[in-house]
C-alpha cells in the first residue's frame, strides 16, 4: 500500500465525531466511523505529510482553497464534526501561531491588517451583507426573522443597553459602515463619532451621513482609537473590533476607553470570545484576519478591573452568530455569479470555507459572542432592572 495512503488512513481513523467516507486520489473509497456517512471527502492528490504535521489547519485550509480537496455534503458539517471531536487537529495550536498572538499590532500594523480584510471593496460586501451593511452578529427575536431586521434589532439592543440620552456624546470604535452612529443620531439625537481604519468604510459612512443630512450630529474619521486625544464621551461602543487588537494590546484598549469616558460613563463591548485560546486559527490568521486574537471573557474582565471599570451585564449571543453566518453563507452562494466576475475560484473557496467554518465554530461552542456592559466608576443613575432594555 502507498505510504501516503497509510498515513492518511491513520489520520482519518479518529479525526471526525461523525462517520464519513474518504475517496483517495486513486479512486479507492473507505468509510471511517460506524453508521451512515454524513459527508464524503475527496482527496484529488496527496497533501505533503510535512505540511500536515507542521500545521494541519493551514494545510487542509489551503488544500481546499486550491481544489486539492472536494467535499460532498457541507463544509460546515465537516468542520463541525472536527470541532465536536476534541482530539482533532483543530484543538492543537501550532507553535508559530502561539507566537503570533504576541506580535505587536501598532497603529501602522493595525491599519494594514484592517485594510487587508475590509477594503476588499464595498461592492463585494454589498453582494451578501444585508441592506444595513452590518458585518457583525445580528440579534434575532425569532429564528425566522430576516437578517436585515435582526441587524436593526442588534443596533437597538445595544443603544438601549447604553441608556442613551439626547445630546450625549457617543464614540463608536470600529464603526464599520456607520449603521450604529446613524441610528443613534436619528432616534436619540446623540452626537456620535465613528472611527475606522478602513478607507472603504470611511468613504461609505461619510456618504451616508451626507445623505441623511446628519453632519450636525454625526462625524466619521479615519483614525485609530489610540490617536484620539483631548476628548471625552458619555458613551463608548465597540462592535467586533477588539478581536483585531491583539493579545498584548488588550490592556491598551481598556486604558484608552477609561481615559475617553467621562466619570460614570457607560461602554459596551461586543466581541467574539474564546475558550482556552481555542478560537485562534492559523488559517484564519493567514488568509482572513491577520493579527487577530480571540480573547477569553476572563481576560476582558481582568483588564476592566485593572482600570477601575465596573461590569454591569454580560450576555452571550452565540446562537445568534450561528444564524447570522448561515444567512451570510447562503447570501454568498446566491451572489456567486456576480462575485466570480471579479474574483477567482481560490478567493471564492476561501470565503466559502471562512463563512461555513465560522458557523460551525459557533454552533459547536468552540467560540462564543459576548456583549459586556461596563461603567467608568460606579454609576448609580441607571434603572434598577433590565426593563429599560427590553420594554
mmCIF file of C-alpha atoms in Angstrom:
data_model
loop_
_atom_site.group_PDB
_atom_site.id
_atom_site.type_symbol
_atom_site.label_atom_id
_atom_site.label_comp_id
_atom_site.label_asym_id
_atom_site.label_seq_id
_atom_site.Cartn_x
_atom_site.Cartn_y
_atom_site.Cartn_z
ATOM 1 C CA UNK A 1 0.000 0.000 0.000
ATOM 2 C CA UNK A 2 1.149 3.546 -0.795
ATOM 3 C CA UNK A 3 2.919 5.106 2.201
ATOM 4 C CA UNK A 4 0.949 8.347 1.842
ATOM 5 C CA UNK A 5 -2.320 6.411 1.910
ATOM 6 C CA UNK A 6 -1.320 4.577 5.110
ATOM 7 C CA UNK A 7 -0.601 7.940 6.719
ATOM 8 C CA UNK A 8 -3.984 9.324 5.652
ATOM 9 C CA UNK A 9 -5.914 6.255 6.772
ATOM 10 C CA UNK A 10 -4.377 6.534 10.218
ATOM 11 C CA UNK A 11 -5.164 10.252 10.239
ATOM 12 C CA UNK A 12 -8.843 9.843 9.308
ATOM 13 C CA UNK A 13 -9.403 6.915 11.662
ATOM 14 C CA UNK A 14 -10.153 9.134 14.666
ATOM 15 C CA UNK A 15 -10.483 12.564 13.070
ATOM 16 C CA UNK A 16 -14.231 13.199 12.999
ATOM 17 C CA UNK A 17 -17.061 12.874 15.505
ATOM 18 C CA UNK A 18 -19.320 11.539 12.703
ATOM 19 C CA UNK A 19 -18.944 8.650 10.244
ATOM 20 C CA UNK A 20 -17.653 9.751 6.848
ATOM 21 C CA UNK A 21 -16.382 8.493 3.514
ATOM 22 C CA UNK A 22 -12.982 9.362 2.066
ATOM 23 C CA UNK A 23 -12.171 8.953 -1.623
ATOM 24 C CA UNK A 24 -8.434 8.796 -2.284
ATOM 25 C CA UNK A 25 -6.623 10.120 -5.361
ATOM 26 C CA UNK A 26 -6.537 6.636 -6.924
ATOM 27 C CA UNK A 27 -10.318 6.176 -6.663
ATOM 28 C CA UNK A 28 -10.388 3.949 -3.563
ATOM 29 C CA UNK A 29 -13.217 4.834 -1.151
ATOM 30 C CA UNK A 30 -13.139 3.916 2.543
ATOM 31 C CA UNK A 31 -15.543 4.622 5.388
ATOM 32 C CA UNK A 32 -14.344 5.848 8.765
ATOM 33 C CA UNK A 33 -16.683 5.500 11.723
ATOM 34 C CA UNK A 34 -19.770 3.330 12.055
ATOM 35 C CA UNK A 35 -23.208 4.220 10.715
ATOM 36 C CA UNK A 36 -24.458 6.258 7.770
ATOM 37 C CA UNK A 37 -21.741 8.558 6.447
ATOM 38 C CA UNK A 38 -22.539 12.247 6.933
ATOM 39 C CA UNK A 39 -20.211 13.539 4.204
ATOM 40 C CA UNK A 40 -17.672 12.485 1.586
ATOM 41 C CA UNK A 41 -14.168 13.957 1.419
ATOM 42 C CA UNK A 42 -12.441 13.611 -1.952
ATOM 43 C CA UNK A 43 -8.646 13.871 -1.990
ATOM 44 C CA UNK A 44 -7.653 14.863 -5.522
ATOM 45 C CA UNK A 45 -3.971 14.484 -4.628
ATOM 46 C CA UNK A 46 -1.915 13.831 -1.501
ATOM 47 C CA UNK A 47 -1.128 16.763 0.782
ATOM 48 C CA UNK A 48 2.519 16.548 1.851
ATOM 49 C CA UNK A 49 2.810 14.929 5.258
ATOM 50 C CA UNK A 50 5.269 17.607 6.348
ATOM 51 C CA UNK A 51 2.608 20.302 5.834
ATOM 52 C CA UNK A 52 0.007 18.380 7.833
ATOM 53 C CA UNK A 53 2.391 17.663 10.680
ATOM 54 C CA UNK A 54 3.596 21.275 10.790
ATOM 55 C CA UNK A 55 0.122 22.871 10.770
ATOM 56 C CA UNK A 56 -2.889 20.693 9.953
ATOM 57 C CA UNK A 57 -5.445 23.507 9.941
ATOM 58 C CA UNK A 58 -3.414 25.585 7.489
ATOM 59 C CA UNK A 59 -2.597 22.570 5.312
ATOM 60 C CA UNK A 60 -6.206 21.439 4.921
ATOM 61 C CA UNK A 61 -7.485 25.007 4.501
ATOM 62 C CA UNK A 62 -5.028 25.718 1.703
ATOM 63 C CA UNK A 63 -5.747 22.339 0.080
ATOM 64 C CA UNK A 64 -9.462 23.160 -0.051
ATOM 65 C CA UNK A 65 -8.800 26.666 -1.418
ATOM 66 C CA UNK A 66 -6.675 25.236 -4.226
ATOM 67 C CA UNK A 67 -9.079 22.426 -5.163
ATOM 68 C CA UNK A 68 -6.939 19.574 -3.865
ATOM 69 C CA UNK A 69 -9.826 18.594 -1.571
ATOM 70 C CA UNK A 70 -13.510 18.433 -2.538
ATOM 71 C CA UNK A 71 -16.454 17.858 -0.221
ATOM 72 C CA UNK A 72 -19.799 16.215 -0.931
ATOM 73 C CA UNK A 73 -22.140 17.266 1.853
ATOM 74 C CA UNK A 74 -21.468 20.617 3.514
ATOM 75 C CA UNK A 75 -18.245 22.250 4.595
ATOM 76 C CA UNK A 76 -19.944 23.244 7.813
ATOM 77 C CA UNK A 77 -20.737 19.596 8.678
ATOM 78 C CA UNK A 78 -17.114 18.615 8.093
ATOM 79 C CA UNK A 79 -15.681 21.414 10.242
ATOM 80 C CA UNK A 80 -18.285 20.971 12.971
ATOM 81 C CA UNK A 81 -17.511 17.254 13.099
ATOM 82 C CA UNK A 82 -13.861 18.154 13.618
ATOM 83 C CA UNK A 83 -14.725 20.591 16.417
ATOM 84 C CA UNK A 84 -17.010 18.045 18.070
ATOM 85 C CA UNK A 85 -14.067 15.652 18.288
ATOM 86 C CA UNK A 86 -11.893 17.213 20.980
ATOM 87 C CA UNK A 87 -8.919 15.151 19.827
ATOM 88 C CA UNK A 88 -8.934 16.632 16.298
ATOM 89 C CA UNK A 89 -6.133 18.791 14.927
ATOM 90 C CA UNK A 90 -8.267 21.939 15.283
ATOM 91 C CA UNK A 91 -7.553 21.822 19.011
ATOM 92 C CA UNK A 92 -3.797 21.556 18.523
ATOM 93 C CA UNK A 93 -2.326 25.052 18.062
ATOM 94 C CA UNK A 94 0.961 25.045 16.132
ATOM 95 C CA UNK A 95 3.878 26.700 17.864
ATOM 96 C CA UNK A 96 4.192 29.517 15.351
ATOM 97 C CA UNK A 97 0.574 30.543 15.974
ATOM 98 C CA UNK A 98 1.249 30.827 19.690
ATOM 99 C CA UNK A 99 3.958 33.328 18.791
ATOM 100 C CA UNK A 100 1.671 35.360 16.502
ATOM 101 C CA UNK A 101 -0.559 36.121 19.471
ATOM 102 C CA UNK A 102 2.209 38.322 20.801
ATOM 103 C CA UNK A 103 3.196 40.074 17.563
ATOM 104 C CA UNK A 104 2.694 43.802 18.090
ATOM 105 C CA UNK A 105 -0.319 45.430 16.432
ATOM 106 C CA UNK A 106 0.857 49.026 16.492
ATOM 107 C CA UNK A 107 -1.131 51.762 14.752
ATOM 108 C CA UNK A 108 0.514 51.161 11.355
ATOM 109 C CA UNK A 109 0.235 47.370 11.536
ATOM 110 C CA UNK A 110 -3.387 47.554 12.744
ATOM 111 C CA UNK A 111 -4.283 49.773 9.785
ATOM 112 C CA UNK A 112 -2.673 47.301 7.369
ATOM 113 C CA UNK A 113 -4.499 44.337 8.950
ATOM 114 C CA UNK A 114 -7.894 46.045 8.861
ATOM 115 C CA UNK A 115 -7.490 47.237 5.285
ATOM 116 C CA UNK A 116 -6.453 43.717 4.196
ATOM 117 C CA UNK A 117 -9.910 42.412 5.124
ATOM 118 C CA UNK A 118 -12.323 45.339 4.994
ATOM 119 C CA UNK A 119 -11.002 47.151 1.926
ATOM 120 C CA UNK A 120 -11.715 44.277 -0.453
ATOM 121 C CA UNK A 121 -14.408 46.631 -1.752
ATOM 122 C CA UNK A 122 -17.804 47.913 -0.677
ATOM 123 C CA UNK A 123 -19.277 46.388 -3.847
ATOM 124 C CA UNK A 124 -18.177 42.935 -2.679
ATOM 125 C CA UNK A 125 -19.712 43.253 0.795
ATOM 126 C CA UNK A 126 -22.936 44.695 -0.596
ATOM 127 C CA UNK A 127 -23.483 41.477 -2.523
ATOM 128 C CA UNK A 128 -24.014 39.323 0.576
ATOM 129 C CA UNK A 129 -24.479 41.540 3.640
ATOM 130 C CA UNK A 130 -27.965 42.905 4.314
ATOM 131 C CA UNK A 131 -29.151 46.380 3.341
ATOM 132 C CA UNK A 132 -27.825 47.919 6.582
ATOM 133 C CA UNK A 133 -24.256 46.867 5.641
ATOM 134 C CA UNK A 134 -23.722 45.475 9.144
ATOM 135 C CA UNK A 135 -20.854 42.983 9.363
ATOM 136 C CA UNK A 136 -21.241 41.608 12.895
ATOM 137 C CA UNK A 137 -23.514 39.293 14.865
ATOM 138 C CA UNK A 138 -27.208 40.103 14.480
ATOM 139 C CA UNK A 139 -29.884 39.791 17.188
ATOM 140 C CA UNK A 140 -32.802 37.532 16.231
ATOM 141 C CA UNK A 141 -36.019 37.921 18.198
ATOM 142 C CA UNK A 142 -37.102 34.728 16.470
ATOM 143 C CA UNK A 143 -35.038 32.284 14.389
ATOM 144 C CA UNK A 144 -37.192 33.056 11.324
ATOM 145 C CA UNK A 145 -36.566 36.804 11.372
ATOM 146 C CA UNK A 146 -34.865 38.370 8.343
ATOM 147 C CA UNK A 147 -31.190 39.259 8.586
ATOM 148 C CA UNK A 148 -31.832 42.963 7.985
ATOM 149 C CA UNK A 149 -34.401 43.130 10.781
ATOM 150 C CA UNK A 150 -32.129 41.172 13.120
ATOM 151 C CA UNK A 151 -29.298 43.620 12.433
ATOM 152 C CA UNK A 152 -31.587 46.543 13.238
ATOM 153 C CA UNK A 153 -32.607 44.680 16.402
ATOM 154 C CA UNK A 154 -28.914 44.384 17.326
ATOM 155 C CA UNK A 155 -28.306 48.106 16.913
ATOM 156 C CA UNK A 156 -31.360 48.962 19.000
ATOM 157 C CA UNK A 157 -30.436 46.349 21.625
ATOM 158 C CA UNK A 158 -27.013 47.966 22.025
ATOM 159 C CA UNK A 159 -28.328 51.523 22.106
ATOM 160 C CA UNK A 160 -30.892 50.589 24.767
ATOM 161 C CA UNK A 161 -28.208 48.935 26.893
ATOM 162 C CA UNK A 162 -26.212 52.159 26.705
ATOM 163 C CA UNK A 163 -29.247 54.069 28.053
ATOM 164 C CA UNK A 164 -28.597 56.887 25.585
ATOM 165 C CA UNK A 165 -29.901 60.364 26.336
ATOM 166 C CA UNK A 166 -30.410 63.275 23.954
ATOM 167 C CA UNK A 167 -27.289 65.371 23.431
ATOM 168 C CA UNK A 168 -24.827 62.847 24.854
ATOM 169 C CA UNK A 169 -21.558 62.185 23.049
ATOM 170 C CA UNK A 170 -21.154 58.659 21.666
ATOM 171 C CA UNK A 171 -17.951 57.137 20.311
ATOM 172 C CA UNK A 172 -18.098 54.034 18.102
ATOM 173 C CA UNK A 173 -14.660 52.392 17.886
ATOM 174 C CA UNK A 174 -14.569 50.432 14.641
ATOM 175 C CA UNK A 175 -17.809 51.855 13.268
ATOM 176 C CA UNK A 176 -17.999 49.732 10.127
ATOM 177 C CA UNK A 177 -20.267 51.288 7.511
ATOM 178 C CA UNK A 178 -21.937 53.573 10.041
ATOM 179 C CA UNK A 179 -25.291 51.988 10.814
ATOM 180 C CA UNK A 180 -24.982 52.343 14.600
ATOM 181 C CA UNK A 181 -23.913 56.001 14.707
ATOM 182 C CA UNK A 182 -26.621 56.955 12.219
ATOM 183 C CA UNK A 183 -29.293 55.127 14.240
ATOM 184 C CA UNK A 184 -28.091 56.760 17.475
ATOM 185 C CA UNK A 185 -28.406 60.235 15.959
ATOM 186 C CA UNK A 186 -31.737 59.615 14.252
ATOM 187 C CA UNK A 187 -33.513 58.031 17.228
ATOM 188 C CA UNK A 188 -31.758 59.523 20.256
ATOM 189 C CA UNK A 189 -30.347 62.800 18.876
ATOM 190 C CA UNK A 190 -26.945 61.691 20.115
ATOM 191 C CA UNK A 191 -23.794 63.457 18.933
ATOM 192 C CA UNK A 192 -21.913 60.487 17.512
ATOM 193 C CA UNK A 193 -18.361 59.997 16.289
ATOM 194 C CA UNK A 194 -17.390 56.842 14.418
ATOM 195 C CA UNK A 195 -13.786 55.872 13.782
ATOM 196 C CA UNK A 196 -12.449 53.208 11.423
ATOM 197 C CA UNK A 197 -9.168 52.191 9.828
ATOM 198 C CA UNK A 198 -10.867 51.106 6.595
ATOM 199 C CA UNK A 199 -10.791 53.635 3.752
ATOM 200 C CA UNK A 200 -13.765 51.958 2.076
ATOM 201 C CA UNK A 201 -15.857 52.054 5.255
ATOM 202 C CA UNK A 202 -14.894 55.670 5.892
ATOM 203 C CA UNK A 203 -15.986 56.802 2.428
ATOM 204 C CA UNK A 204 -19.273 54.886 2.563
ATOM 205 C CA UNK A 205 -20.115 56.185 6.048
ATOM 206 C CA UNK A 206 -19.229 59.747 5.025
ATOM 207 C CA UNK A 207 -21.641 59.454 2.095
ATOM 208 C CA UNK A 208 -24.405 58.065 4.329
ATOM 209 C CA UNK A 209 -24.024 60.926 6.799
ATOM 210 C CA UNK A 210 -24.330 63.438 3.953
ATOM 211 C CA UNK A 211 -27.327 61.602 2.502
ATOM 212 C CA UNK A 212 -29.166 61.688 5.853
ATOM 213 C CA UNK A 213 -28.266 65.371 6.428
ATOM 214 C CA UNK A 214 -26.747 64.464 9.789
ATOM 215 C CA UNK A 215 -23.490 66.419 9.601
ATOM 216 C CA UNK A 216 -24.510 68.489 12.632
ATOM 217 C CA UNK A 217 -24.796 65.320 14.776
ATOM 218 C CA UNK A 218 -22.592 62.650 13.226
ATOM 219 C CA UNK A 219 -18.959 62.521 12.174
ATOM 220 C CA UNK A 220 -16.658 59.756 10.947
ATOM 221 C CA UNK A 221 -12.875 59.806 11.000
ATOM 222 C CA UNK A 222 -10.203 57.546 9.529
ATOM 223 C CA UNK A 223 -8.465 57.103 12.841
ATOM 224 C CA UNK A 224 -7.051 54.583 15.309
ATOM 225 C CA UNK A 225 -8.622 54.756 18.764
ATOM 226 C CA UNK A 226 -5.152 55.342 20.217
ATOM 227 C CA UNK A 227 -4.913 58.572 18.212
ATOM 228 C CA UNK A 228 -7.950 60.187 19.880
ATOM 229 C CA UNK A 229 -6.690 62.855 22.241
ATOM 230 C CA UNK A 230 -8.290 65.505 24.429
ATOM 231 C CA UNK A 231 -11.877 64.297 24.001
ATOM 232 C CA UNK A 232 -14.469 62.905 26.401
ATOM 233 C CA UNK A 233 -17.516 60.775 25.699
ATOM 234 C CA UNK A 234 -20.611 59.850 27.706
ATOM 235 C CA UNK A 235 -20.888 56.518 25.899
ATOM 236 C CA UNK A 236 -18.394 54.312 24.061
ATOM 237 C CA UNK A 237 -19.316 51.278 21.985
ATOM 238 C CA UNK A 238 -17.189 48.827 20.057
ATOM 239 C CA UNK A 239 -18.730 46.073 17.939
ATOM 240 C CA UNK A 240 -16.481 43.359 16.532
ATOM 241 C CA UNK A 241 -13.307 45.437 16.736
ATOM 242 C CA UNK A 242 -11.364 44.226 19.756
ATOM 243 C CA UNK A 243 -10.736 40.905 18.013
ATOM 244 C CA UNK A 244 -8.299 42.849 15.789
ATOM 245 C CA UNK A 245 -6.402 44.423 18.691
ATOM 246 C CA UNK A 246 -4.100 41.521 19.525
ATOM 247 C CA UNK A 247 -3.429 39.927 22.894
ATOM 248 C CA UNK A 248 -0.693 42.291 24.026
ATOM 249 C CA UNK A 249 -2.804 45.359 23.168
ATOM 250 C CA UNK A 250 -5.943 44.416 25.113
ATOM 251 C CA UNK A 251 -4.695 46.328 28.132
ATOM 252 C CA UNK A 252 -4.024 49.341 25.890
ATOM 253 C CA UNK A 253 -7.618 49.262 24.619
ATOM 254 C CA UNK A 254 -9.147 49.419 28.094
ATOM 255 C CA UNK A 255 -6.718 52.122 29.161
ATOM 256 C CA UNK A 256 -7.829 54.203 26.182
ATOM 257 C CA UNK A 257 -11.540 53.636 26.883
ATOM 258 C CA UNK A 258 -11.058 54.536 30.548
ATOM 259 C CA UNK A 259 -9.344 57.764 29.519
ATOM 260 C CA UNK A 260 -12.002 58.721 26.964
ATOM 261 C CA UNK A 261 -15.068 58.013 29.144
ATOM 262 C CA UNK A 262 -16.489 60.661 31.481
ATOM 263 C CA UNK A 263 -16.884 59.625 35.125
ATOM 264 C CA UNK A 264 -19.933 57.384 35.347
ATOM 265 C CA UNK A 265 -19.872 56.926 31.569
ATOM 266 C CA UNK A 266 -21.077 53.666 30.031
ATOM 267 C CA UNK A 267 -19.361 51.438 27.483
ATOM 268 C CA UNK A 268 -20.466 48.322 25.629
ATOM 269 C CA UNK A 269 -18.028 45.822 24.155
ATOM 270 C CA UNK A 270 -19.398 43.363 21.586
ATOM 271 C CA UNK A 271 -16.764 40.695 20.977
ATOM 272 C CA UNK A 272 -16.172 37.155 19.808
ATOM 273 C CA UNK A 273 -14.773 35.268 22.777
ATOM 274 C CA UNK A 274 -12.746 32.076 23.008
ATOM 275 C CA UNK A 275 -12.186 29.254 25.427
ATOM 276 C CA UNK A 276 -8.593 28.345 26.371
ATOM 277 C CA UNK A 277 -7.258 30.020 23.243
ATOM 278 C CA UNK A 278 -9.260 27.671 21.010
ATOM 279 C CA UNK A 279 -10.741 30.470 18.928
ATOM 280 C CA UNK A 280 -7.490 31.419 17.213
ATOM 281 C CA UNK A 281 -6.812 29.510 13.995
ATOM 282 C CA UNK A 282 -3.692 29.670 11.805
ATOM 283 C CA UNK A 283 -5.606 29.519 8.506
ATOM 284 C CA UNK A 284 -7.915 32.366 9.602
ATOM 285 C CA UNK A 285 -4.886 34.337 10.785
ATOM 286 C CA UNK A 286 -3.101 33.990 7.439
ATOM 287 C CA UNK A 287 -5.959 34.439 4.981
ATOM 288 C CA UNK A 288 -8.850 36.221 6.695
ATOM 289 C CA UNK A 289 -7.941 38.256 9.788
ATOM 290 C CA UNK A 290 -4.167 38.784 10.059
ATOM 291 C CA UNK A 291 -3.081 39.827 13.523
ATOM 292 C CA UNK A 292 -6.372 38.788 15.102
ATOM 293 C CA UNK A 293 -6.785 37.319 18.564
ATOM 294 C CA UNK A 294 -9.960 35.973 20.181
ATOM 295 C CA UNK A 295 -9.889 36.933 23.890
ATOM 296 C CA UNK A 296 -11.443 34.994 26.743
ATOM 297 C CA UNK A 297 -14.139 36.661 28.840
ATOM 298 C CA UNK A 298 -11.892 36.330 31.883
ATOM 299 C CA UNK A 299 -9.147 38.292 30.088
ATOM 300 C CA UNK A 300 -11.521 41.114 29.237
ATOM 301 C CA UNK A 301 -12.897 41.294 32.770
ATOM 302 C CA UNK A 302 -9.399 41.328 34.242
ATOM 303 C CA UNK A 303 -8.464 44.364 32.151
ATOM 304 C CA UNK A 304 -11.701 46.100 33.148
ATOM 305 C CA UNK A 305 -10.932 45.617 36.813
ATOM 306 C CA UNK A 306 -7.373 46.865 36.349
ATOM 307 C CA UNK A 307 -8.710 50.210 35.081
ATOM 308 C CA UNK A 308 -11.497 50.751 37.576
ATOM 309 C CA UNK A 309 -14.225 49.755 35.159
ATOM 310 C CA UNK A 310 -17.377 48.201 36.659
ATOM 311 C CA UNK A 311 -19.005 45.269 34.840
ATOM 312 C CA UNK A 312 -22.807 45.644 34.747
ATOM 313 C CA UNK A 313 -24.003 42.971 32.375
ATOM 314 C CA UNK A 314 -22.738 40.078 30.249
ATOM 315 C CA UNK A 315 -24.833 38.416 27.554
ATOM 316 C CA UNK A 316 -23.968 35.543 25.220
ATOM 317 C CA UNK A 317 -25.261 35.765 21.630
ATOM 318 C CA UNK A 318 -23.562 32.599 20.356
ATOM 319 C CA UNK A 319 -26.642 31.124 18.693
ATOM 320 C CA UNK A 320 -27.389 34.491 17.104
ATOM 321 C CA UNK A 321 -23.993 34.490 15.423
ATOM 322 C CA UNK A 322 -24.521 30.969 14.090
ATOM 323 C CA UNK A 323 -27.753 32.145 12.454
ATOM 324 C CA UNK A 324 -26.092 35.324 11.155
ATOM 325 C CA UNK A 325 -23.359 33.285 9.488
ATOM 326 C CA UNK A 326 -25.927 30.940 7.985
ATOM 327 C CA UNK A 327 -27.526 33.960 6.306
ATOM 328 C CA UNK A 328 -24.174 35.279 5.097
ATOM 329 C CA UNK A 329 -23.091 31.903 3.721
ATOM 330 C CA UNK A 330 -26.383 31.495 1.844
ATOM 331 C CA UNK A 331 -26.244 35.058 0.512
ATOM 332 C CA UNK A 332 -22.652 34.499 -0.593
ATOM 333 C CA UNK A 333 -23.599 31.400 -2.605
ATOM 334 C CA UNK A 334 -26.537 33.211 -4.220
ATOM 335 C CA UNK A 335 -24.246 36.078 -5.206
ATOM 336 C CA UNK A 336 -21.560 33.856 -6.780
ATOM 337 C CA UNK A 337 -22.344 34.759 -10.416
ATOM 338 C CA UNK A 338 -21.585 38.395 -9.597
ATOM 339 C CA UNK A 339 -18.672 37.628 -7.265
ATOM 340 C CA UNK A 340 -16.983 35.493 -9.925
ATOM 341 C CA UNK A 341 -16.893 38.452 -12.307
ATOM 342 C CA UNK A 342 -14.118 39.975 -10.209
ATOM 343 C CA UNK A 343 -12.780 37.148 -8.012
ATOM 344 C CA UNK A 344 -11.073 33.890 -8.901
ATOM 345 C CA UNK A 345 -12.049 30.426 -7.697
ATOM 346 C CA UNK A 346 -9.396 30.360 -4.964
ATOM 347 C CA UNK A 347 -10.941 33.502 -3.443
ATOM 348 C CA UNK A 348 -14.447 32.011 -3.697
ATOM 349 C CA UNK A 349 -13.409 28.788 -1.967
ATOM 350 C CA UNK A 350 -11.506 30.735 0.695
ATOM 351 C CA UNK A 351 -14.556 32.790 1.635
ATOM 352 C CA UNK A 352 -16.878 29.785 1.463
ATOM 353 C CA UNK A 353 -14.617 27.959 3.898
ATOM 354 C CA UNK A 354 -14.358 31.023 6.151
ATOM 355 C CA UNK A 355 -18.109 31.643 6.469
ATOM 356 C CA UNK A 356 -19.061 27.994 6.916
ATOM 357 C CA UNK A 357 -16.252 27.121 9.324
ATOM 358 C CA UNK A 358 -17.175 30.117 11.495
ATOM 359 C CA UNK A 359 -20.792 28.954 11.609
ATOM 360 C CA UNK A 360 -19.547 25.516 12.675
ATOM 361 C CA UNK A 361 -17.263 27.019 15.301
ATOM 362 C CA UNK A 362 -20.056 28.996 16.952
ATOM 363 C CA UNK A 363 -22.609 26.175 16.744
ATOM 364 C CA UNK A 364 -20.202 23.668 18.308
ATOM 365 C CA UNK A 365 -19.387 26.069 21.164
ATOM 366 C CA UNK A 366 -15.750 26.369 20.183
ATOM 367 C CA UNK A 367 -16.157 30.156 20.237
ATOM 368 C CA UNK A 368 -18.815 32.494 21.630
ATOM 369 C CA UNK A 369 -20.043 36.055 21.258
ATOM 370 C CA UNK A 370 -20.480 38.279 24.293
ATOM 371 C CA UNK A 371 -21.762 41.762 24.934
ATOM 372 C CA UNK A 372 -20.147 43.227 28.050
ATOM 373 C CA UNK A 373 -21.617 46.407 29.538
ATOM 374 C CA UNK A 374 -19.483 48.396 31.970
ATOM 375 C CA UNK A 375 -19.056 51.848 33.509
ATOM 376 C CA UNK A 376 -16.170 54.090 34.481
ATOM 377 C CA UNK A 377 -16.527 54.105 38.246
ATOM 378 C CA UNK A 378 -19.872 53.384 39.891
ATOM 379 C CA UNK A 379 -22.986 54.640 38.101
ATOM 380 C CA UNK A 380 -25.982 54.946 40.442
ATOM 381 C CA UNK A 381 -28.341 56.532 37.903
ATOM 382 C CA UNK A 382 -29.186 53.534 35.730
ATOM 383 C CA UNK A 383 -32.588 51.804 36.055
ATOM 384 C CA UNK A 384 -32.573 49.030 38.637
ATOM 385 C CA UNK A 385 -33.910 46.316 36.298
ATOM 386 C CA UNK A 386 -33.389 45.375 32.658
ATOM 387 C CA UNK A 387 -36.868 46.533 31.699
ATOM 388 C CA UNK A 388 -35.405 49.614 30.024
ATOM 389 C CA UNK A 389 -33.583 47.323 27.581
ATOM 390 C CA UNK A 390 -36.494 45.068 26.667
ATOM 391 C CA UNK A 391 -39.605 47.235 27.055
#
